[in-house]
Amino acid sequence: MTAVLSPEARALCLAVQQLTDDMLGLISDRVLVRRDRRRTACHVRQIAMYLCHVVLQLSLSEIGLAFGRDRSTVGHACAVVEDRRDNPAMDELLSALERVTVAFLKARAGEAA
């Protein structure tokens, strides 16, 4: 069965990615060289995929559609991010990103009402 992604879900995924990028940009204190920028973009995308799965409760297939990736790539990203939670600082960062994402969703729902 092929997953279908609504335009609203796609927009939410892209908003979560932008939010993640902005939040990580605020805490980054070093100028990134070209190679690091690509790596950073990959990490941002992995974290955003993880947040979409955990917070938005979207399936791996739906997230893959939103990010232009395969569901197995999304599964790998979620596993990588979950493994990083063993680091207390990363766990704290991910918890903060989850809270910010939930707050964003609540604010967005309030605007729609």
N, CA, C and O of each residue as an XYZ file, in Angstrom:
452
protein
N       0.835     -1.175      0.000
C       0.000      0.000      0.000
C       0.884      1.245      0.000
O       1.825      1.344      0.787
N       0.583      2.178     -0.873
C       1.367      3.393     -1.011
C       0.842      4.454     -0.048
O      -0.361      4.706      0.028
N       1.758      5.062      0.676
C       1.384      6.128      1.604
C       1.060      7.389      0.815
O       1.690      7.689     -0.199
N       0.070      8.112      1.303
C      -0.314      9.382      0.708
C      -0.117     10.441      1.777
O      -0.520     10.263      2.927
N       0.501     11.533      1.392
C       0.792     12.589      2.342
C      -0.028     13.821      1.996
O       0.004     14.306      0.865
N      -0.750     14.313      2.968
C      -1.550     15.516      2.739
C      -0.630     16.726      2.628
O       0.475     16.721      3.170
N      -1.083     17.761      1.927
C      -0.273     18.985      1.837
C       0.010     19.590      3.220
O       1.074     20.168      3.442
N      -0.937     19.453      4.135
C      -0.739     19.983      5.489
C       0.376     19.218      6.211
O       1.209     19.830      6.881
N       0.398     17.893      6.082
C       1.445     17.096      6.723
C       2.805     17.421      6.124
O       3.798     17.500      6.846
N       2.857     17.609      4.817
C       4.104     17.979      4.152
C       4.587     19.334      4.676
O       5.771     19.507      4.966
N       3.668     20.285      4.795
C       4.023     21.616      5.297
C       4.510     21.536      6.743
O       5.449     22.236      7.122
N       3.874     20.686      7.550
C       4.312     20.521      8.938
C       5.725     19.943      9.004
O       6.545     20.396      9.804
N       6.009     18.957      8.178
C       7.350     18.362      8.157
C       8.397     19.391      7.768
O       9.466     19.455      8.374
N       8.095     20.187      6.772
C       9.049     21.214      6.347
C       9.210     22.287      7.426
O      10.307     22.813      7.616
N       8.125     22.615      8.131
C       8.207     23.580      9.231
C       9.058     23.020     10.372
O       9.844     23.749     10.978
N       8.902     21.736     10.661
C       9.715     21.099     11.710
C      11.183     21.115     11.302
O      12.053     21.345     12.142
N      11.470     20.873     10.026
C      12.852     20.910      9.567
C      13.423     22.319      9.721
O      14.555     22.479     10.177
N      12.650     23.339      9.345
C      13.122     24.725      9.469
C      13.315     25.099     10.936
O      14.293     25.757     11.291
N      12.387     24.681     11.777
C      12.487     24.938     13.214
C      13.736     24.281     13.796
O      14.453     24.891     14.590
N      13.989     23.053     13.403
C      15.176     22.329     13.864
C      16.444     23.039     13.397
O      17.385     23.213     14.172
N      16.464     23.442     12.144
C      17.622     24.144     11.596
C      17.863     25.452     12.351
O      19.000     25.776     12.693
N      16.796     26.195     12.605
C      16.925     27.466     13.320
C      17.423     27.252     14.748
O      18.301     27.976     15.216
N      16.868     26.267     15.434
C      17.263     26.007     16.820
C      18.720     25.564     16.901
O      19.462     26.025     17.768
N      19.125     24.685     16.015
C      20.514     24.227     16.030
C      21.462     25.343     15.612
O      22.601     25.400     16.077
N      20.997     26.224     14.741
C      21.810     27.375     14.348
C      22.049     28.327     15.504
O      23.097     28.968     15.577
N      21.084     28.423     16.408
C      21.230     29.304     17.568
C      22.295     28.810     18.537
O      22.955     29.608     19.201
N      22.461     27.500     18.616
C      23.425     26.969     19.588
C      24.790     26.693     18.975
O      25.745     26.390     19.690
N      24.886     26.796     17.660
C      26.172     26.551     17.000
C      27.030     27.801     17.124
O      26.599     28.897     16.766
N      28.245     27.629     17.631
C      29.116     28.775     17.862
C      30.341     28.788     16.958
O      31.291     29.531     17.203
N      30.318     27.966     15.916
C      31.486     27.964     15.040
C      31.061     28.169     13.597
O      29.961     27.793     13.191
N      31.953     28.769     12.840
C      31.706     28.958     11.417
C      31.938     27.614     10.735
O      32.973     26.978     10.931
N      30.979     27.198      9.946
C      31.057     25.885      9.323
C      31.745     25.967      7.966
O      31.457     26.848      7.157
N      32.646     25.045      7.740
C      33.259     24.937      6.425
C      32.322     24.127      5.534
O      31.357     23.532      6.013
N      32.611     24.109      4.253
C      31.694     23.470      3.302
C      31.335     22.037      3.690
O      30.160     21.670      3.664
N      32.311     21.238      4.042
C      32.039     19.842      4.392
C      31.136     19.754      5.620
O      30.221     18.933      5.668
N      31.398     20.601      6.602
C      30.580     20.590      7.813
C      29.152     21.051      7.544
O      28.218     20.583      8.194
N      28.973     21.969      6.586
C      27.621     22.419      6.258
C      26.776     21.268      5.732
O      25.604     21.136      6.082
N      27.381     20.434      4.883
C      26.634     19.276      4.364
C      26.305     18.306      5.487
O      25.192     17.786      5.566
N      27.275     18.070      6.346
C      27.055     17.166      7.473
C      25.979     17.741      8.400
O      25.106     17.012      8.871
N      26.045     19.038      8.653
C      25.052     19.685      9.505
C      23.666     19.568      8.892
O      22.698     19.282      9.597
N      23.560     19.787      7.583
C      22.262     19.664      6.909
C      21.715     18.247      7.055
O      20.513     18.062      7.241
N      22.585     17.257      6.973
C      22.176     15.859      7.136
C      21.675     15.616      8.554
O      20.648     14.965      8.747
N      22.393     16.133      9.544
C      21.973     15.950     10.936
C      20.651     16.660     11.210
O      19.787     16.122     11.902
N      20.494     17.857     10.673
C      19.241     18.595     10.840
C      18.089     17.791     10.251
O      17.036     17.656     10.873
N      18.292     17.261      9.055
C      17.244     16.474      8.393
C      16.922     15.217      9.202
O      15.751     14.868      9.354
N      17.948     14.531      9.723
C      17.710     13.335     10.532
C      16.916     13.667     11.789
O      15.982     12.949     12.147
N      17.285     14.746     12.452
C      16.570     15.137     13.674
C      15.142     15.543     13.333
O      14.211     15.187     14.055
N      14.958     16.280     12.248
C      13.604     16.682     11.843
C      12.743     15.459     11.516
O      11.564     15.416     11.869
N      13.327     14.473     10.845
C      12.585     13.245     10.544
C      12.181     12.547     11.841
O      11.049     12.083     11.981
N      13.107     12.479     12.777
C      12.846     11.863     14.077
C      11.701     12.600     14.783
O      10.789     11.965     15.314
N      11.745     13.926     14.790
C      10.692     14.709     15.443
C       9.342     14.502     14.761
O       8.310     14.422     15.428
N       9.353     14.415     13.450
C       8.098     14.163     12.727
C       7.514     12.809     13.112
O       6.296     12.656     13.209
N       8.379     11.834     13.329
C       7.913     10.500     13.706
C       7.419     10.475     15.158
O       6.363      9.916     15.454
N       8.193     11.085     16.052
C       7.884     11.019     17.482
C       6.778     11.996     17.872
O       5.849     11.629     18.592
N       6.875     13.225     17.402
C       5.921     14.254     17.822
C       4.673     14.256     16.944
O       3.554     14.278     17.456
N       4.860     14.232     15.625
C       3.712     14.283     14.714
C       3.044     12.927     14.528
O       1.933     12.837     14.006
N       3.732     11.871     14.960
C       3.212     10.511     14.845
C       2.946     10.102     13.392
O       1.998      9.370     13.105
N       3.799     10.588     12.481
C       3.681     10.203     11.080
C       4.431      8.899     10.851
O       5.395      8.594     11.552
N       3.986      8.147      9.880
C       4.673      6.897      9.539
C       5.979      7.207      8.822
O       6.177      8.313      8.320
N       6.862      6.222      8.781
C       8.131      6.386      8.086
C       7.913      6.684      6.606
O       8.645      7.476      6.013
N       6.909      6.049      6.015
C       6.595      6.280      4.599
C       6.122      7.709      4.366
O       6.523      8.346      3.391
N       5.276      8.213      5.251
C       4.788      9.584      5.105
C       5.931     10.592      5.236
O       6.013     11.560      4.480
N       6.799     10.348      6.198
C       7.942     11.236      6.399
C       8.867     11.178      5.185
O       9.389     12.202      4.743
N       9.064      9.981      4.655
C       9.878      9.828      3.458
C       9.335     10.639      2.296
O      10.096     11.271      1.564
N       8.022     10.621      2.126
C       7.404     11.419      1.066
C       7.661     12.912      1.284
O       7.970     13.635      0.337
N       7.535     13.364      2.518
C       7.711     14.784      2.822
C       9.141     15.258      2.584
O       9.362     16.389      2.152
N      10.111     14.388      2.868
C      11.515     14.768      2.760
C      12.170     14.285      1.471
O      13.357     14.528      1.249
N      11.407     13.602      0.620
C      11.971     13.105     -0.628
C      12.969     11.982     -0.419
O      13.959     11.870     -1.142
N      12.693     11.145      0.587
C      13.583     10.040      0.921
C      12.754      8.755      0.994
O      11.524      8.789      1.039
N      13.453      7.634      1.003
C      12.822      6.324      1.148
C      12.494      6.081      2.616
O      13.146      6.634      3.501
N      11.485      5.253      2.873
C      11.109      4.961      4.265
C      12.241      4.315      5.049
O      12.352      4.517      6.259
N      13.087      3.534      4.368
C      14.213      2.902      5.063
C      15.247      3.953      5.488
O      15.899      3.799      6.521
N      15.394      5.007      4.700
C      16.293      6.104      5.064
C      15.762      6.822      6.296
O      16.531      7.203      7.178
N      14.456      7.005      6.354
C      13.829      7.640      7.513
C      14.017      6.753      8.743
O      14.321      7.250      9.827
N      13.837      5.458      8.579
C      14.037      4.524      9.693
C      15.469      4.587     10.208
O      15.704      4.572     11.416
N      16.420      4.657      9.286
C      17.833      4.774      9.677
C      18.068      6.079     10.429
O      18.757      6.095     11.448
N      17.497      7.172      9.930
C      17.655      8.473     10.585
C      17.097      8.436     12.004
O      17.729      8.938     12.934
N      15.929      7.849     12.170
C      15.321      7.758     13.503
C      16.182      6.913     14.445
O      16.334      7.244     15.621
N      16.735      5.834     13.925
C      17.598      4.969     14.746
C      18.879      5.694     15.149
O      19.331      5.577     16.288
N      19.461      6.440     14.217
C      20.683      7.194     14.502
C      20.420      8.234     15.593
O      21.197      8.366     16.539
N      19.320      8.966     15.450
C      18.997     10.004     16.438
C      18.686      9.369     17.789
O      19.114      9.876     18.826
N      17.953      8.278     17.783
C      17.634      7.587     19.051
C      18.918      7.113     19.729
O      19.042      7.219     20.949
N      19.864      6.598     18.964
C      21.147      6.163     19.528
C      21.924      7.335     20.135
O      22.623      7.176     21.135
N      21.793      8.505     19.521
C      22.487      9.687     20.047
C      21.927     10.139     21.389
O      22.581     10.894     22.109
N      20.737      9.691     21.730
C      20.128     10.087     23.007
C      20.881      9.508     24.200
O      20.634      9.911     25.336
N      21.792      8.571     23.960
C      22.630      8.047     25.047
C      23.536      9.136     25.614
O      23.949      9.066     26.771
N      23.842     10.134     24.802
C      24.631     11.283     25.242
C      23.680     12.230     25.990
O      22.712     12.712     25.401
N      23.940     12.506     27.279
C      23.022     13.353     28.062
C      22.771     14.734     27.443
O      21.646     15.232     27.492
N      23.783     15.346     26.875
C      23.607     16.672     26.264
C      22.692     16.576     25.040
O      21.837     17.437     24.831
N      22.875     15.530     24.236
C      22.035     15.342     23.056
C      20.604     15.013     23.468
O      19.652     15.485     22.846
N      20.453     14.208     24.511
C      19.116     13.876     25.005
C      18.397     15.142     25.463
O      17.208     15.316     25.196
N      19.114     16.018     26.149
C      18.527     17.275     26.610
C      18.134     18.153     25.424
O      17.061     18.757     25.425
N      18.997     18.222     24.419
C      18.699     18.998     23.218
C      17.466     18.448     22.507
O      16.579     19.211     22.122
N      17.407     17.140     22.333
C      16.256     16.532     21.647
C      14.973     16.729     22.442
O      13.915     16.961     21.858
N      15.052     16.641     23.757
C      13.871     16.890     24.591
C      13.393     18.328     24.417
O      12.191     18.579     24.327
N      14.338     19.275     24.367
C      13.976     20.678     24.160
C      13.343     20.868     22.779
O      12.356     21.591     22.645
N      13.900     20.229     21.763
C      13.335     20.324     20.415
C      11.933     19.725     20.357
O      11.061     20.243     19.660
N      11.719     18.640     21.088
C      10.379     18.045     21.143
C       9.395     19.025     21.779
O       8.281     19.197     21.285
N       9.811     19.670     22.881
C       8.931     20.636     23.555
C       8.619     21.831     22.645
O       7.476     22.282     22.577
N       9.631     22.334     21.955
C       9.431     23.467     21.054
C       8.508     23.069     19.907
O       7.646     23.849     19.504
N       8.685     21.876     19.389
C       7.829     21.399     18.296
C       6.382     21.276     18.754
O       5.468     21.670     18.029
N       6.165     20.736     19.943
C       4.808     20.623     20.487
C       4.206     22.017     20.677
O       3.040     22.236     20.348
N       4.985     22.954     21.201
C       4.503     24.322     21.403
C       4.150     24.969     20.060
O       3.148     25.675     19.945
N       4.977     24.721     19.057
C       4.712     25.239     17.717
C       3.393     24.686     17.177
O       2.588     25.427     16.614
N       3.180     23.396     17.350
C       1.946     22.765     16.864
C       0.716     23.324     17.581
O      -0.322     23.560     16.962
N       0.848     23.530     18.895
C      -0.277     24.095     19.655
C      -0.576     25.518     19.200
O      -1.739     25.893     19.051
N       0.469     26.307     18.980
C       0.276     27.681     18.519
C      -0.356     27.689     17.132
O      -1.229     28.507     16.840
N       0.085     26.788     16.298
C      -0.478     26.709     14.947
C      -1.944     26.297     14.976
O      -2.766     26.820     14.224
N      -2.260     25.340     15.867
C      -3.655     24.914     16.009
C      -4.514     26.065     16.525
O      -5.672     26.199     16.127
N      -3.962     26.892     17.401
C      -4.682     28.042     17.934
C      -4.954     29.080     16.859
O      -6.001     29.728     16.872
N      -4.023     29.242     15.929
C      -4.211     30.180     14.833
C      -5.297     29.708     13.886
O      -6.033     30.518     13.322
N      -5.398     28.398     13.711
C      -6.371     27.823     12.786
C      -7.783     27.885     13.355
O      -8.760     27.866     12.605
N      -7.890     27.959     14.672
C      -9.224     27.950     15.302
C      -9.923     29.273     15.210
O     -11.047     29.413     15.693
